[in-house]
Amino acid sequence: MKKTIFYHDTDCGNVVYYANYLKYFEEARTLYMAERGFSVPALMQRGLYFVVARQEVEYKYSVRYADVIDVSTKVLEVSDIKIVFENIITNQNGRLCTKGKTTLVCVNSSGMPTSMGADVKAAMSPAA
């Protein structure tokens, strides 16, 4: 996913505010899942909700106002109730800026862990 950094993404030093990386990871994960046939609204209609259970971020190099970044997404691990995603952000020069690992857990409308279903699990499989 390509993204241009706007002024509202940055802090007073024109560097991306650290928490905004989580939004970029979320956008990339949402697109990743949709490209595999599972939009968030469709999953919600099935009573499946994915919540963040764990988040890791490594900040390697500053991203600044007007930079164009690439947010790559891949799945590292899938089980019946969880998906572990990795995101890597590079700038327009290909320099590694940020790495993140996000663990999502599938829950039902009551917030209890539930199976995501064989079809979702297969589509999110690292081999898919």
mmCIF file of N, CA, C and O in Angstrom, residues 70-122:
data_model
loop_
_atom_site.group_PDB
_atom_site.id
_atom_site.type_symbol
_atom_site.label_atom_id
_atom_site.label_comp_id
_atom_site.label_asym_id
_atom_site.label_seq_id
_atom_site.Cartn_x
_atom_site.Cartn_y
_atom_site.Cartn_z
ATOM 1 N N ASP A 70 5.709 2.947 1.499
ATOM 2 C CA ASP A 70 5.079 1.706 1.094
ATOM 3 C C ASP A 70 4.903 0.872 2.354
ATOM 4 O O ASP A 70 5.865 0.672 3.111
ATOM 5 N N VAL A 71 3.675 0.434 2.596
ATOM 6 C CA VAL A 71 3.370 -0.403 3.752
ATOM 7 C C VAL A 71 3.082 -1.804 3.232
ATOM 8 O O VAL A 71 2.045 -2.044 2.621
ATOM 9 N N SER A 72 4.017 -2.713 3.447
ATOM 10 C CA SER A 72 3.808 -4.091 3.002
ATOM 11 C C SER A 72 3.241 -4.908 4.157
ATOM 12 O O SER A 72 3.524 -4.639 5.326
ATOM 13 N N THR A 73 2.427 -5.884 3.796
ATOM 14 C CA THR A 73 1.727 -6.698 4.790
ATOM 15 C C THR A 73 1.874 -8.163 4.426
ATOM 16 O O THR A 73 1.730 -8.532 3.258
ATOM 17 N N LYS A 74 2.150 -8.974 5.420
ATOM 18 C CA LYS A 74 2.112 -10.423 5.221
ATOM 19 C C LYS A 74 1.654 -11.073 6.508
ATOM 20 O O LYS A 74 1.734 -10.495 7.593
ATOM 21 N N VAL A 75 1.158 -12.296 6.378
ATOM 22 C CA VAL A 75 0.723 -13.071 7.528
ATOM 23 C C VAL A 75 1.869 -13.986 7.932
ATOM 24 O O VAL A 75 2.431 -14.697 7.101
ATOM 25 N N LEU A 76 2.182 -13.977 9.220
ATOM 26 C CA LEU A 76 3.228 -14.847 9.744
ATOM 27 C C LEU A 76 2.661 -16.144 10.306
ATOM 28 O O LEU A 76 3.321 -17.186 10.262
ATOM 29 N N GLU A 77 1.445 -16.057 10.867
ATOM 30 C CA GLU A 77 0.877 -17.216 11.567
ATOM 31 C C GLU A 77 -0.643 -17.099 11.590
ATOM 32 O O GLU A 77 -1.185 -16.003 11.721
ATOM 33 N N VAL A 78 -1.321 -18.241 11.480
ATOM 34 C CA VAL A 78 -2.778 -18.293 11.578
ATOM 35 C C VAL A 78 -3.165 -19.517 12.399
ATOM 36 O O VAL A 78 -2.587 -20.583 12.244
ATOM 37 N N SER A 79 -4.136 -19.327 13.280
ATOM 38 C CA SER A 79 -4.757 -20.458 13.977
ATOM 39 C C SER A 79 -6.264 -20.281 13.842
ATOM 40 O O SER A 79 -6.723 -19.378 13.138
ATOM 41 N N ASP A 80 -7.040 -21.097 14.527
ATOM 42 C CA ASP A 80 -8.500 -20.981 14.432
ATOM 43 C C ASP A 80 -9.018 -19.643 14.935
ATOM 44 O O ASP A 80 -10.053 -19.169 14.476
ATOM 45 N N ILE A 81 -8.287 -19.034 15.893
ATOM 46 C CA ILE A 81 -8.795 -17.789 16.485
ATOM 47 C C ILE A 81 -7.870 -16.588 16.329
ATOM 48 O O ILE A 81 -8.245 -15.493 16.730
ATOM 49 N N LYS A 82 -6.681 -16.760 15.768
ATOM 50 C CA LYS A 82 -5.787 -15.598 15.676
ATOM 51 C C LYS A 82 -5.038 -15.537 14.356
ATOM 52 O O LYS A 82 -4.820 -16.547 13.695
ATOM 53 N N ILE A 83 -4.660 -14.310 14.018
ATOM 54 C CA ILE A 83 -3.822 -14.037 12.849
ATOM 55 C C ILE A 83 -2.700 -13.115 13.312
ATOM 56 O O ILE A 83 -2.961 -12.106 13.974
ATOM 57 N N VAL A 84 -1.467 -13.455 12.956
ATOM 58 C CA VAL A 84 -0.330 -12.594 13.256
ATOM 59 C C VAL A 84 0.149 -11.984 11.943
ATOM 60 O O VAL A 84 0.559 -12.702 11.029
ATOM 61 N N PHE A 85 0.066 -10.666 11.863
ATOM 62 C CA PHE A 85 0.490 -9.920 10.686
ATOM 63 C C PHE A 85 1.837 -9.259 10.936
ATOM 64 O O PHE A 85 2.134 -8.849 12.059
ATOM 65 N N GLU A 86 2.605 -9.113 9.860
ATOM 66 C CA GLU A 86 3.818 -8.295 9.889
ATOM 67 C C GLU A 86 3.644 -7.169 8.881
ATOM 68 O O GLU A 86 3.192 -7.404 7.761
ATOM 69 N N ASN A 87 3.989 -5.960 9.305
ATOM 70 C CA ASN A 87 4.007 -4.811 8.399
ATOM 71 C C ASN A 87 5.403 -4.242 8.362
ATOM 72 O O ASN A 87 6.065 -4.142 9.394
ATOM 73 N N ILE A 88 5.833 -3.877 7.168
ATOM 74 C CA ILE A 88 7.118 -3.208 6.984
ATOM 75 C C ILE A 88 6.860 -1.937 6.200
ATOM 76 O O ILE A 88 6.210 -1.967 5.146
ATOM 77 N N ILE A 89 7.360 -0.834 6.731
ATOM 78 C CA ILE A 89 7.215 0.457 6.058
ATOM 79 C C ILE A 89 8.581 0.898 5.560
ATOM 80 O O ILE A 89 9.550 0.954 6.324
ATOM 81 N N THR A 90 8.636 1.188 4.263
ATOM 82 C CA THR A 90 9.839 1.734 3.645
ATOM 83 C C THR A 90 9.494 3.086 3.024
ATOM 84 O O THR A 90 8.340 3.336 2.673
ATOM 85 N N ASN A 91 10.504 3.940 2.904
ATOM 86 C CA ASN A 91 10.254 5.242 2.274
ATOM 87 C C ASN A 91 10.490 5.147 0.770
ATOM 88 O O ASN A 91 10.784 4.081 0.235
ATOM 89 N N GLN A 92 10.352 6.302 0.090
ATOM 90 C CA GLN A 92 10.466 6.329 -1.370
ATOM 91 C C GLN A 92 11.854 5.926 -1.868
ATOM 92 O O GLN A 92 12.007 5.574 -3.038
ATOM 93 N N ASN A 93 12.835 5.911 -0.980
ATOM 94 C CA ASN A 93 14.181 5.472 -1.356
ATOM 95 C C ASN A 93 14.429 4.000 -1.014
ATOM 96 O O ASN A 93 15.540 3.511 -1.179
ATOM 97 N N GLY A 94 13.388 3.326 -0.521
ATOM 98 C CA GLY A 94 13.516 1.923 -0.168
ATOM 99 C C GLY A 94 14.106 1.668 1.205
ATOM 100 O O GLY A 94 14.367 0.525 1.568
ATOM 101 N N ARG A 95 14.316 2.715 1.974
ATOM 102 C CA ARG A 95 14.908 2.571 3.306
ATOM 103 C C ARG A 95 13.867 2.060 4.303
ATOM 104 O O ARG A 95 12.756 2.557 4.358
ATOM 105 N N LEU A 96 14.262 1.075 5.098
ATOM 106 C CA LEU A 96 13.396 0.547 6.143
ATOM 107 C C LEU A 96 13.165 1.633 7.189
ATOM 108 O O LEU A 96 14.119 2.175 7.754
ATOM 109 N N CYS A 97 11.900 1.937 7.450
ATOM 110 C CA CYS A 97 11.551 2.966 8.432
ATOM 111 C C CYS A 97 10.926 2.377 9.686
ATOM 112 O O CYS A 97 11.262 2.777 10.798
ATOM 113 N N THR A 98 10.005 1.448 9.515
ATOM 114 C CA THR A 98 9.256 0.911 10.646
ATOM 115 C C THR A 98 8.865 -0.536 10.374
ATOM 116 O O THR A 98 8.537 -0.889 9.246
ATOM 117 N N LYS A 99 8.924 -1.351 11.428
ATOM 118 C CA LYS A 99 8.448 -2.728 11.361
ATOM 119 C C LYS A 99 7.421 -2.915 12.460
ATOM 120 O O LYS A 99 7.578 -2.379 13.560
ATOM 121 N N GLY A 100 6.380 -3.670 12.156
ATOM 122 C CA GLY A 100 5.378 -3.947 13.171
ATOM 123 C C GLY A 100 4.867 -5.356 13.072
ATOM 124 O O GLY A 100 4.848 -5.955 11.995
ATOM 125 N N LYS A 101 4.466 -5.886 14.213
ATOM 126 C CA LYS A 101 3.837 -7.200 14.260
ATOM 127 C C LYS A 101 2.569 -7.039 15.090
ATOM 128 O O LYS A 101 2.609 -6.542 16.214
ATOM 129 N N THR A 102 1.444 -7.450 14.499
ATOM 130 C CA THR A 102 0.146 -7.289 15.132
ATOM 131 C C THR A 102 -0.534 -8.644 15.244
ATOM 132 O O THR A 102 -0.648 -9.363 14.251
ATOM 133 N N THR A 103 -0.988 -8.975 16.444
ATOM 134 C CA THR A 103 -1.752 -10.195 16.656
ATOM 135 C C THR A 103 -3.219 -9.819 16.812
ATOM 136 O O THR A 103 -3.576 -9.040 17.698
ATOM 137 N N LEU A 104 -4.042 -10.353 15.902
ATOM 138 C CA LEU A 104 -5.485 -10.155 15.972
ATOM 139 C C LEU A 104 -6.129 -11.440 16.469
ATOM 140 O O LEU A 104 -5.728 -12.539 16.070
ATOM 141 N N VAL A 105 -7.139 -11.284 17.322
ATOM 142 C CA VAL A 105 -7.907 -12.423 17.803
ATOM 143 C C VAL A 105 -9.333 -12.260 17.306
ATOM 144 O O VAL A 105 -9.896 -11.164 17.353
ATOM 145 N N CYS A 106 -9.912 -13.344 16.825
ATOM 146 C CA CYS A 106 -11.284 -13.339 16.345
ATOM 147 C C CYS A 106 -12.222 -13.535 17.537
ATOM 148 O O CYS A 106 -12.052 -14.487 18.316
ATOM 149 N N VAL A 107 -13.181 -12.616 17.662
ATOM 150 C CA VAL A 107 -14.161 -12.710 18.744
ATOM 151 C C VAL A 107 -15.569 -12.603 18.167
ATOM 152 O O VAL A 107 -15.766 -12.114 17.051
ATOM 153 N N ASN A 108 -16.546 -13.045 18.954
ATOM 154 C CA ASN A 108 -17.941 -12.911 18.552
ATOM 155 C C ASN A 108 -18.496 -11.581 19.072
ATOM 156 O O ASN A 108 -17.756 -10.792 19.671
ATOM 157 N N SER A 109 -19.774 -11.357 18.890
ATOM 158 C CA SER A 109 -20.366 -10.082 19.281
ATOM 159 C C SER A 109 -20.359 -9.859 20.793
ATOM 160 O O SER A 109 -20.521 -8.734 21.244
ATOM 161 N N SER A 110 -20.126 -10.906 21.568
ATOM 162 C CA SER A 110 -20.014 -10.781 23.025
ATOM 163 C C SER A 110 -18.574 -10.570 23.469
ATOM 164 O O SER A 110 -18.303 -10.463 24.662
ATOM 165 N N GLY A 111 -17.650 -10.556 22.502
ATOM 166 C CA GLY A 111 -16.241 -10.353 22.825
ATOM 167 C C GLY A 111 -15.507 -11.610 23.238
ATOM 168 O O GLY A 111 -14.374 -11.541 23.701
ATOM 169 N N MET A 112 -16.140 -12.758 23.032
ATOM 170 C CA MET A 112 -15.506 -14.030 23.387
ATOM 171 C C MET A 112 -14.767 -14.598 22.178
ATOM 172 O O MET A 112 -15.275 -14.532 21.061
ATOM 173 N N PRO A 113 -13.564 -15.163 22.397
ATOM 174 C CA PRO A 113 -12.832 -15.768 21.288
ATOM 175 C C PRO A 113 -13.686 -16.809 20.573
ATOM 176 O O PRO A 113 -14.421 -17.571 21.209
ATOM 177 N N THR A 114 -13.591 -16.793 19.241
ATOM 178 C CA THR A 114 -14.363 -17.726 18.428
ATOM 179 C C THR A 114 -13.572 -18.086 17.183
ATOM 180 O O THR A 114 -12.692 -17.338 16.758
ATOM 181 N N SER A 115 -13.894 -19.206 16.595
ATOM 182 C CA SER A 115 -13.235 -19.630 15.363
ATOM 183 C C SER A 115 -13.595 -18.680 14.218
ATOM 184 O O SER A 115 -14.746 -18.280 14.066
ATOM 185 N N MET A 116 -12.596 -18.344 13.437
ATOM 186 C CA MET A 116 -12.833 -17.459 12.289
ATOM 187 C C MET A 116 -13.441 -18.206 11.108
ATOM 188 O O MET A 116 -13.855 -17.583 10.137
ATOM 189 N N GLY A 117 -13.477 -19.519 11.165
ATOM 190 C CA GLY A 117 -14.013 -20.318 10.068
ATOM 191 C C GLY A 117 -12.898 -20.775 9.145
ATOM 192 O O GLY A 117 -11.903 -20.079 8.943
ATOM 193 N N ALA A 118 -13.094 -21.948 8.588
ATOM 194 C CA ALA A 118 -12.068 -22.554 7.734
ATOM 195 C C ALA A 118 -11.784 -21.709 6.498
ATOM 196 O O ALA A 118 -10.635 -21.638 6.039
ATOM 197 N N ASP A 119 -12.800 -21.038 5.943
ATOM 198 C CA ASP A 119 -12.594 -20.245 4.733
ATOM 199 C C ASP A 119 -11.717 -19.024 4.994
ATOM 200 O O ASP A 119 -10.815 -18.713 4.215
ATOM 201 N N VAL A 120 -11.950 -18.360 6.111
ATOM 202 C CA VAL A 120 -11.125 -17.195 6.463
ATOM 203 C C VAL A 120 -9.708 -17.656 6.784
ATOM 204 O O VAL A 120 -8.725 -17.080 6.302
ATOM 205 N N LYS A 121 -9.609 -18.717 7.575
ATOM 206 C CA LYS A 121 -8.297 -19.248 7.947
ATOM 207 C C LYS A 121 -7.477 -19.623 6.709
ATOM 208 O O LYS A 121 -6.294 -19.274 6.599
ATOM 209 N N ALA A 122 -8.110 -20.282 5.748
ATOM 210 C CA ALA A 122 -7.399 -20.684 4.530
ATOM 211 C C ALA A 122 -6.951 -19.477 3.722
ATOM 212 O O ALA A 122 -5.837 -19.436 3.208
#
